[in-house]
Amino acid sequence: MRVLGIESSCDETAVAIYAGGPGLLANRVHSQLERHAPHGGVVPELASREHIERLLPMIRGCLVDAGLGAQAIDGIAYTAGPGLIGALLVGATVARALGYAWEVPVVGVHHLEGHLVAPGLESGAPQPPFVALLVSGGHTMLVLVSGFGAYRILGESLDDAAGEAFDKTAKLLRLGYPGGPALAALAGQGRAGVFRFPRPMLDRPGLDFSFSGLKTAVAVTLRGRDLDLQGRADAARAIEEAIVETLVTKALRALDATGLDTLIVAGGVGANQRLRRDLSVAVAAAGGRVHYPRPEFCTDNAAMIAFAGHTRLVAGEGETLAVRTRARWPLDELTAPRGVAAGGPWTRSS
Ligand code: KG4
Ligand code: ZN
């Protein structure tokens, strides 16, 4: 079954085609970064508009990449949530309109299930059960994955996500948007021990996260100071250390609590080098292993949506929206619906 995947939950417009046997046949991602950067964050209305402009040309492009015509698509999967509502509606409407026109089933996919299955797009992926650390701009979550569709949230962010913490503190350091990668780069030149910021909720048991206090602590520390480049680098390093140490400690706790030894990392913050290094060292020391998907499958993409949707569509999930009419229709093809007696509607008059 060849599945067209559509992702439009936030500021990436993405389209992919996945087939069970050969795997990924096409995979295009358009980042809307340039559109949002002047505003210092994602502007929902601009995101929706750019999805509208980009989706159809990208779908045509993916069909060309895969060497397929539209009639070769057997099903469509789109991100149904969670995300920006206007942005989601664009992808959902395009997916359902195409499903209607092409007379193929359409299924709505949970964006985070996409992230959880993404490692399976490559060979050598860990099999469930495992613990997943989801760290994107919008989510920080530890999830026990015991199988496909069997997810238990072990802990999650009560306020800002880790990515948001990077982005908001980067803004305080005047690093532009998105701040995560810029802050990480600057932190590389920072000196250890010049600043120290709180590790939120580490002193308490449990697996939830809270990063808004860190942002406040950074704001208070920086207020009224005019730091030079070295000073800002020192602060960036301390911020990165606080976020990474919090994530590593809670991930270890999650492995310990579940008795599992495998951790997968998903989401954009998974690109952070300090997180990767510290997490790998800490989990290995505890006798476990960490799996990182390739960067393009770690950040938002449609391959993961097509992949999760494929499993659901093959199992019979999904709706066919086509309006069916037939110019020729032999009467003796008909059978009675289950549970309808031979008397059928005639018994009504008796
Ligand atoms: O999963 P993702 O690509 O997309 C959305 O959430 O939409 O995650 C983006 C987040 C942003 O907050 C960005 O600042 C952060 O991931 N990020 C990083 C790094 N690269 C991306 N944070 C820290 N260090 C990085 N190297
Ligand atoms: Zn995501």
PDB file of N, CA, C and O in Angstrom, residues 176-228:
ATOM      1  N   GLY A 176      17.968  35.843  18.638  1.00  0.00           N
ATOM      2  CA  GLY A 176      17.065  35.633  17.497  1.00  0.00           C
ATOM      3  C   GLY A 176      16.276  34.349  17.609  1.00  0.00           C
ATOM      4  O   GLY A 176      16.337  33.650  18.616  1.00  0.00           O
ATOM      5  N   TYR A 177      15.513  34.035  16.529  1.00  0.00           N
ATOM      6  CA  TYR A 177      14.626  32.875  16.542  1.00  0.00           C
ATOM      7  C   TYR A 177      14.943  31.943  15.377  1.00  0.00           C
ATOM      8  O   TYR A 177      15.193  32.428  14.291  1.00  0.00           O
ATOM      9  N   PRO A 178      14.869  30.621  15.530  1.00  0.00           N
ATOM     10  CA  PRO A 178      14.724  29.907  16.807  1.00  0.00           C
ATOM     11  C   PRO A 178      16.040  29.882  17.553  1.00  0.00           C
ATOM     12  O   PRO A 178      17.101  29.695  16.956  1.00  0.00           O
ATOM     13  N   GLY A 179      15.993  30.081  18.833  1.00  0.00           N
ATOM     14  CA  GLY A 179      17.206  30.314  19.599  1.00  0.00           C
ATOM     15  C   GLY A 179      17.990  29.067  19.965  1.00  0.00           C
ATOM     16  O   GLY A 179      19.184  29.165  20.273  1.00  0.00           O
ATOM     17  N   GLY A 180      17.324  27.892  19.981  1.00  0.00           N
ATOM     18  CA  GLY A 180      17.981  26.669  20.454  1.00  0.00           C
ATOM     19  C   GLY A 180      19.352  26.423  19.833  1.00  0.00           C
ATOM     20  O   GLY A 180      20.359  26.359  20.549  1.00  0.00           O
ATOM     21  N   PRO A 181      19.405  26.301  18.497  1.00  0.00           N
ATOM     22  CA  PRO A 181      20.702  26.023  17.867  1.00  0.00           C
ATOM     23  C   PRO A 181      21.721  27.134  18.117  1.00  0.00           C
ATOM     24  O   PRO A 181      22.906  26.859  18.344  1.00  0.00           O
ATOM     25  N   ALA A 182      21.263  28.414  18.102  1.00  0.00           N
ATOM     26  CA  ALA A 182      22.178  29.545  18.320  1.00  0.00           C
ATOM     27  C   ALA A 182      22.718  29.521  19.746  1.00  0.00           C
ATOM     28  O   ALA A 182      23.916  29.739  19.988  1.00  0.00           O
ATOM     29  N   LEU A 183      21.834  29.225  20.703  1.00  0.00           N
ATOM     30  CA  LEU A 183      22.269  29.184  22.105  1.00  0.00           C
ATOM     31  C   LEU A 183      23.284  28.045  22.298  1.00  0.00           C
ATOM     32  O   LEU A 183      24.304  28.210  22.977  1.00  0.00           O
ATOM     33  N   ALA A 184      23.002  26.905  21.657  1.00  0.00           N
ATOM     34  CA  ALA A 184      23.911  25.761  21.780  1.00  0.00           C
ATOM     35  C   ALA A 184      25.282  26.095  21.203  1.00  0.00           C
ATOM     36  O   ALA A 184      26.324  25.744  21.774  1.00  0.00           O
ATOM     37  N   ALA A 185      25.292  26.809  20.073  1.00  0.00           N
ATOM     38  CA  ALA A 185      26.571  27.170  19.437  1.00  0.00           C
ATOM     39  C   ALA A 185      27.358  28.120  20.336  1.00  0.00           C
ATOM     40  O   ALA A 185      28.568  27.956  20.537  1.00  0.00           O
ATOM     41  N   LEU A 186      26.670  29.119  20.912  1.00  0.00           N
ATOM     42  CA  LEU A 186      27.338  30.076  21.793  1.00  0.00           C
ATOM     43  C   LEU A 186      27.832  29.398  23.070  1.00  0.00           C
ATOM     44  O   LEU A 186      28.927  29.711  23.574  1.00  0.00           O
ATOM     45  N   ALA A 187      27.026  28.435  23.570  1.00  0.00           N
ATOM     46  CA  ALA A 187      27.393  27.728  24.803  1.00  0.00           C
ATOM     47  C   ALA A 187      28.733  27.004  24.651  1.00  0.00           C
ATOM     48  O   ALA A 187      29.468  26.825  25.632  1.00  0.00           O
ATOM     49  N   GLY A 188      29.054  26.628  23.405  1.00  0.00           N
ATOM     50  CA  GLY A 188      30.327  25.940  23.132  1.00  0.00           C
ATOM     51  C   GLY A 188      31.533  26.787  23.509  1.00  0.00           C
ATOM     52  O   GLY A 188      32.619  26.255  23.779  1.00  0.00           O
ATOM     53  N   GLN A 189      31.367  28.139  23.517  1.00  0.00           N
ATOM     54  CA  GLN A 189      32.487  29.029  23.892  1.00  0.00           C
ATOM     55  C   GLN A 189      32.396  29.479  25.348  1.00  0.00           C
ATOM     56  O   GLN A 189      33.199  30.293  25.807  1.00  0.00           O
ATOM     57  N   GLY A 190      31.378  28.978  26.049  1.00  0.00           N
ATOM     58  CA  GLY A 190      31.177  29.415  27.430  1.00  0.00           C
ATOM     59  C   GLY A 190      32.096  28.687  28.407  1.00  0.00           C
ATOM     60  O   GLY A 190      32.499  27.559  28.153  1.00  0.00           O
ATOM     61  N   ARG A 191      32.400  29.360  29.523  1.00  0.00           N
ATOM     62  CA  ARG A 191      33.237  28.755  30.571  1.00  0.00           C
ATOM     63  C   ARG A 191      32.345  28.137  31.650  1.00  0.00           C
ATOM     64  O   ARG A 191      31.292  28.697  31.968  1.00  0.00           O
ATOM     65  N   ALA A 192      32.817  27.034  32.182  1.00  0.00           N
ATOM     66  CA  ALA A 192      32.028  26.334  33.202  1.00  0.00           C
ATOM     67  C   ALA A 192      32.054  27.112  34.507  1.00  0.00           C
ATOM     68  O   ALA A 192      33.066  27.742  34.850  1.00  0.00           O
ATOM     69  N   GLY A 193      30.946  27.100  35.227  1.00  0.00           N
ATOM     70  CA  GLY A 193      30.926  27.603  36.602  1.00  0.00           C
ATOM     71  C   GLY A 193      30.785  29.094  36.777  1.00  0.00           C
ATOM     72  O   GLY A 193      30.749  29.576  37.911  1.00  0.00           O
ATOM     73  N   VAL A 194      30.715  29.887  35.701  1.00  0.00           N
ATOM     74  CA  VAL A 194      30.575  31.335  35.852  1.00  0.00           C
ATOM     75  C   VAL A 194      29.150  31.662  36.332  1.00  0.00           C
ATOM     76  O   VAL A 194      28.960  32.478  37.221  1.00  0.00           O
ATOM     77  N   PHE A 195      28.161  31.006  35.691  1.00  0.00           N
ATOM     78  CA  PHE A 195      26.763  31.127  36.140  1.00  0.00           C
ATOM     79  C   PHE A 195      26.259  29.746  36.516  1.00  0.00           C
ATOM     80  O   PHE A 195      26.782  28.726  36.065  1.00  0.00           O
ATOM     81  N   ARG A 196      25.236  29.735  37.361  1.00  0.00           N
ATOM     82  CA  ARG A 196      24.553  28.475  37.626  1.00  0.00           C
ATOM     83  C   ARG A 196      23.058  28.758  37.761  1.00  0.00           C
ATOM     84  O   ARG A 196      22.651  29.623  38.523  1.00  0.00           O
ATOM     85  N   PHE A 197      22.259  28.035  36.978  1.00  0.00           N
ATOM     86  CA  PHE A 197      20.809  28.218  37.007  1.00  0.00           C
ATOM     87  C   PHE A 197      20.141  26.986  37.587  1.00  0.00           C
ATOM     88  O   PHE A 197      20.708  25.891  37.555  1.00  0.00           O
ATOM     89  N   PRO A 198      18.912  27.161  38.128  1.00  0.00           N
ATOM     90  CA  PRO A 198      18.244  26.038  38.802  1.00  0.00           C
ATOM     91  C   PRO A 198      17.910  24.886  37.852  1.00  0.00           C
ATOM     92  O   PRO A 198      17.657  25.105  36.666  1.00  0.00           O
ATOM     93  N   ARG A 199      17.969  23.667  38.414  1.00  0.00           N
ATOM     94  CA  ARG A 199      17.510  22.475  37.689  1.00  0.00           C
ATOM     95  C   ARG A 199      16.090  22.233  38.174  1.00  0.00           C
ATOM     96  O   ARG A 199      15.901  21.703  39.277  1.00  0.00           O
ATOM     97  N   PRO A 200      15.089  22.632  37.371  1.00  0.00           N
ATOM     98  CA  PRO A 200      13.722  22.637  37.884  1.00  0.00           C
ATOM     99  C   PRO A 200      13.221  21.236  38.229  1.00  0.00           C
ATOM    100  O   PRO A 200      13.401  20.305  37.452  1.00  0.00           O
ATOM    101  N   MET A 201      12.651  21.082  39.406  1.00  0.00           N
ATOM    102  CA  MET A 201      11.953  19.882  39.866  1.00  0.00           C
ATOM    103  C   MET A 201      12.840  18.640  40.001  1.00  0.00           C
ATOM    104  O   MET A 201      12.342  17.533  40.084  1.00  0.00           O
ATOM    105  N   LEU A 202      14.160  18.845  40.017  1.00  0.00           N
ATOM    106  CA  LEU A 202      15.031  17.667  40.157  1.00  0.00           C
ATOM    107  C   LEU A 202      15.021  17.140  41.580  1.00  0.00           C
ATOM    108  O   LEU A 202      15.249  15.966  41.824  1.00  0.00           O
ATOM    109  N   ASP A 203      14.785  18.059  42.522  1.00  0.00           N
ATOM    110  CA  ASP A 203      14.818  17.663  43.931  1.00  0.00           C
ATOM    111  C   ASP A 203      13.550  16.927  44.343  1.00  0.00           C
ATOM    112  O   ASP A 203      13.490  16.341  45.415  1.00  0.00           O
ATOM    113  N   ARG A 204      12.533  16.947  43.473  1.00  0.00           N
ATOM    114  CA  ARG A 204      11.274  16.280  43.804  1.00  0.00           C
ATOM    115  C   ARG A 204      11.161  14.963  43.053  1.00  0.00           C
ATOM    116  O   ARG A 204      11.666  14.849  41.931  1.00  0.00           O
ATOM    117  N   PRO A 205      10.490  13.958  43.640  1.00  0.00           N
ATOM    118  CA  PRO A 205      10.300  12.721  42.884  1.00  0.00           C
ATOM    119  C   PRO A 205       9.310  12.967  41.741  1.00  0.00           C
ATOM    120  O   PRO A 205       8.675  14.017  41.691  1.00  0.00           O
ATOM    121  N   GLY A 206       9.192  12.014  40.841  1.00  0.00           N
ATOM    122  CA  GLY A 206       8.248  12.170  39.731  1.00  0.00           C
ATOM    123  C   GLY A 206       8.974  12.514  38.448  1.00  0.00           C
ATOM    124  O   GLY A 206      10.166  12.853  38.467  1.00  0.00           O
ATOM    125  N   LEU A 207       8.243  12.441  37.351  1.00  0.00           N
ATOM    126  CA  LEU A 207       8.870  12.550  36.037  1.00  0.00           C
ATOM    127  C   LEU A 207       8.356  13.738  35.233  1.00  0.00           C
ATOM    128  O   LEU A 207       8.632  13.851  34.046  1.00  0.00           O
ATOM    129  N   ASP A 208       7.630  14.639  35.894  1.00  0.00           N
ATOM    130  CA  ASP A 208       7.175  15.836  35.185  1.00  0.00           C
ATOM    131  C   ASP A 208       8.302  16.870  35.094  1.00  0.00           C
ATOM    132  O   ASP A 208       9.272  16.818  35.855  1.00  0.00           O
ATOM    133  N   PHE A 209       8.148  17.787  34.168  1.00  0.00           N
ATOM    134  CA  PHE A 209       9.142  18.842  33.949  1.00  0.00           C
ATOM    135  C   PHE A 209       8.494  20.213  34.145  1.00  0.00           C
ATOM    136  O   PHE A 209       7.292  20.360  33.955  1.00  0.00           O
ATOM    137  N   SER A 210       9.304  21.196  34.487  1.00  0.00           N
ATOM    138  CA  SER A 210       8.837  22.583  34.527  1.00  0.00           C
ATOM    139  C   SER A 210      10.038  23.465  34.209  1.00  0.00           C
ATOM    140  O   SER A 210      11.013  23.484  34.944  1.00  0.00           O
ATOM    141  N   PHE A 211       9.965  24.179  33.105  1.00  0.00           N
ATOM    142  CA  PHE A 211      11.119  24.994  32.695  1.00  0.00           C
ATOM    143  C   PHE A 211      10.865  26.490  32.804  1.00  0.00           C
ATOM    144  O   PHE A 211      11.754  27.277  32.511  1.00  0.00           O
ATOM    145  N   SER A 212       9.651  26.893  33.238  1.00  0.00           N
ATOM    146  CA  SER A 212       9.394  28.334  33.220  1.00  0.00           C
ATOM    147  C   SER A 212      10.198  29.049  34.317  1.00  0.00           C
ATOM    148  O   SER A 212      10.566  30.213  34.160  1.00  0.00           O
ATOM    149  N   GLY A 213      10.499  28.344  35.420  1.00  0.00           N
ATOM    150  CA  GLY A 213      11.302  28.938  36.490  1.00  0.00           C
ATOM    151  C   GLY A 213      12.717  29.240  36.028  1.00  0.00           C
ATOM    152  O   GLY A 213      13.326  30.239  36.445  1.00  0.00           O
ATOM    153  N   LEU A 214      13.229  28.383  35.154  1.00  0.00           N
ATOM    154  CA  LEU A 214      14.579  28.601  34.609  1.00  0.00           C
ATOM    155  C   LEU A 214      14.620  29.910  33.813  1.00  0.00           C
ATOM    156  O   LEU A 214      15.534  30.723  33.968  1.00  0.00           O
ATOM    157  N   LYS A 215      13.595  30.085  32.991  1.00  0.00           N
ATOM    158  CA  LYS A 215      13.509  31.308  32.175  1.00  0.00           C
ATOM    159  C   LYS A 215      13.497  32.544  33.087  1.00  0.00           C
ATOM    160  O   LYS A 215      14.212  33.516  32.843  1.00  0.00           O
ATOM    161  N   THR A 216      12.713  32.458  34.163  1.00  0.00           N
ATOM    162  CA  THR A 216      12.633  33.586  35.096  1.00  0.00           C
ATOM    163  C   THR A 216      13.993  33.825  35.759  1.00  0.00           C
ATOM    164  O   THR A 216      14.444  34.971  35.877  1.00  0.00           O
ATOM    165  N   ALA A 217      14.649  32.732  36.186  1.00  0.00           N
ATOM    166  CA  ALA A 217      15.960  32.863  36.835  1.00  0.00           C
ATOM    167  C   ALA A 217      16.971  33.529  35.901  1.00  0.00           C
ATOM    168  O   ALA A 217      17.762  34.383  36.322  1.00  0.00           O
ATOM    169  N   VAL A 218      16.931  33.158  34.629  1.00  0.00           N
ATOM    170  CA  VAL A 218      17.848  33.758  33.648  1.00  0.00           C
ATOM    171  C   VAL A 218      17.510  35.242  33.477  1.00  0.00           C
ATOM    172  O   VAL A 218      18.409  36.095  33.480  1.00  0.00           O
ATOM    173  N   ALA A 219      16.210  35.555  33.388  1.00  0.00           N
ATOM    174  CA  ALA A 219      15.795  36.957  33.216  1.00  0.00           C
ATOM    175  C   ALA A 219      16.270  37.809  34.389  1.00  0.00           C
ATOM    176  O   ALA A 219      16.784  38.919  34.205  1.00  0.00           O
ATOM    177  N   VAL A 220      16.116  37.271  35.609  1.00  0.00           N
ATOM    178  CA  VAL A 220      16.519  38.017  36.809  1.00  0.00           C
ATOM    179  C   VAL A 220      18.033  38.221  36.825  1.00  0.00           C
ATOM    180  O   VAL A 220      18.532  39.317  37.114  1.00  0.00           O
ATOM    181  N   THR A 221      18.775  37.181  36.480  1.00  0.00           N
ATOM    182  CA  THR A 221      20.249  37.266  36.478  1.00  0.00           C
ATOM    183  C   THR A 221      20.748  38.295  35.454  1.00  0.00           C
ATOM    184  O   THR A 221      21.715  39.015  35.715  1.00  0.00           O
ATOM    185  N   LEU A 222      20.085  38.328  34.298  1.00  0.00           N
ATOM    186  CA  LEU A 222      20.578  39.196  33.223  1.00  0.00           C
ATOM    187  C   LEU A 222      20.117  40.653  33.370  1.00  0.00           C
ATOM    188  O   LEU A 222      20.699  41.546  32.767  1.00  0.00           O
ATOM    189  N   ARG A 223      19.075  40.855  34.208  1.00  0.00           N
ATOM    190  CA  ARG A 223      18.494  42.193  34.310  1.00  0.00           C
ATOM    191  C   ARG A 223      19.535  43.226  34.761  1.00  0.00           C
ATOM    192  O   ARG A 223      20.266  43.011  35.715  1.00  0.00           O
ATOM    193  N   GLY A 224      19.615  44.304  34.001  1.00  0.00           N
ATOM    194  CA  GLY A 224      20.500  45.404  34.362  1.00  0.00           C
ATOM    195  C   GLY A 224      21.972  45.144  34.052  1.00  0.00           C
ATOM    196  O   GLY A 224      22.813  45.998  34.299  1.00  0.00           O
ATOM    197  N   ARG A 225      22.289  43.964  33.531  1.00  0.00           N
ATOM    198  CA  ARG A 225      23.694  43.693  33.190  1.00  0.00           C
ATOM    199  C   ARG A 225      23.888  43.855  31.689  1.00  0.00           C
ATOM    200  O   ARG A 225      23.021  43.468  30.912  1.00  0.00           O
ATOM    201  N   ASP A 226      25.036  44.380  31.309  1.00  0.00           N
ATOM    202  CA  ASP A 226      25.335  44.451  29.885  1.00  0.00           C
ATOM    203  C   ASP A 226      26.488  43.486  29.619  1.00  0.00           C
ATOM    204  O   ASP A 226      27.661  43.868  29.665  1.00  0.00           O
ATOM    205  N   LEU A 227      26.160  42.233  29.389  1.00  0.00           N
ATOM    206  CA  LEU A 227      27.197  41.209  29.250  1.00  0.00           C
ATOM    207  C   LEU A 227      27.906  41.328  27.906  1.00  0.00           C
ATOM    208  O   LEU A 227      27.262  41.579  26.878  1.00  0.00           O
ATOM    209  N   ASP A 228      29.222  41.149  27.907  1.00  0.00           N
ATOM    210  CA  ASP A 228      29.944  41.071  26.631  1.00  0.00           C
ATOM    211  C   ASP A 228      29.750  39.676  26.046  1.00  0.00           C
ATOM    212  O   ASP A 228      29.061  38.830  26.629  1.00  0.00           O
TER     213      ASP A 228
END
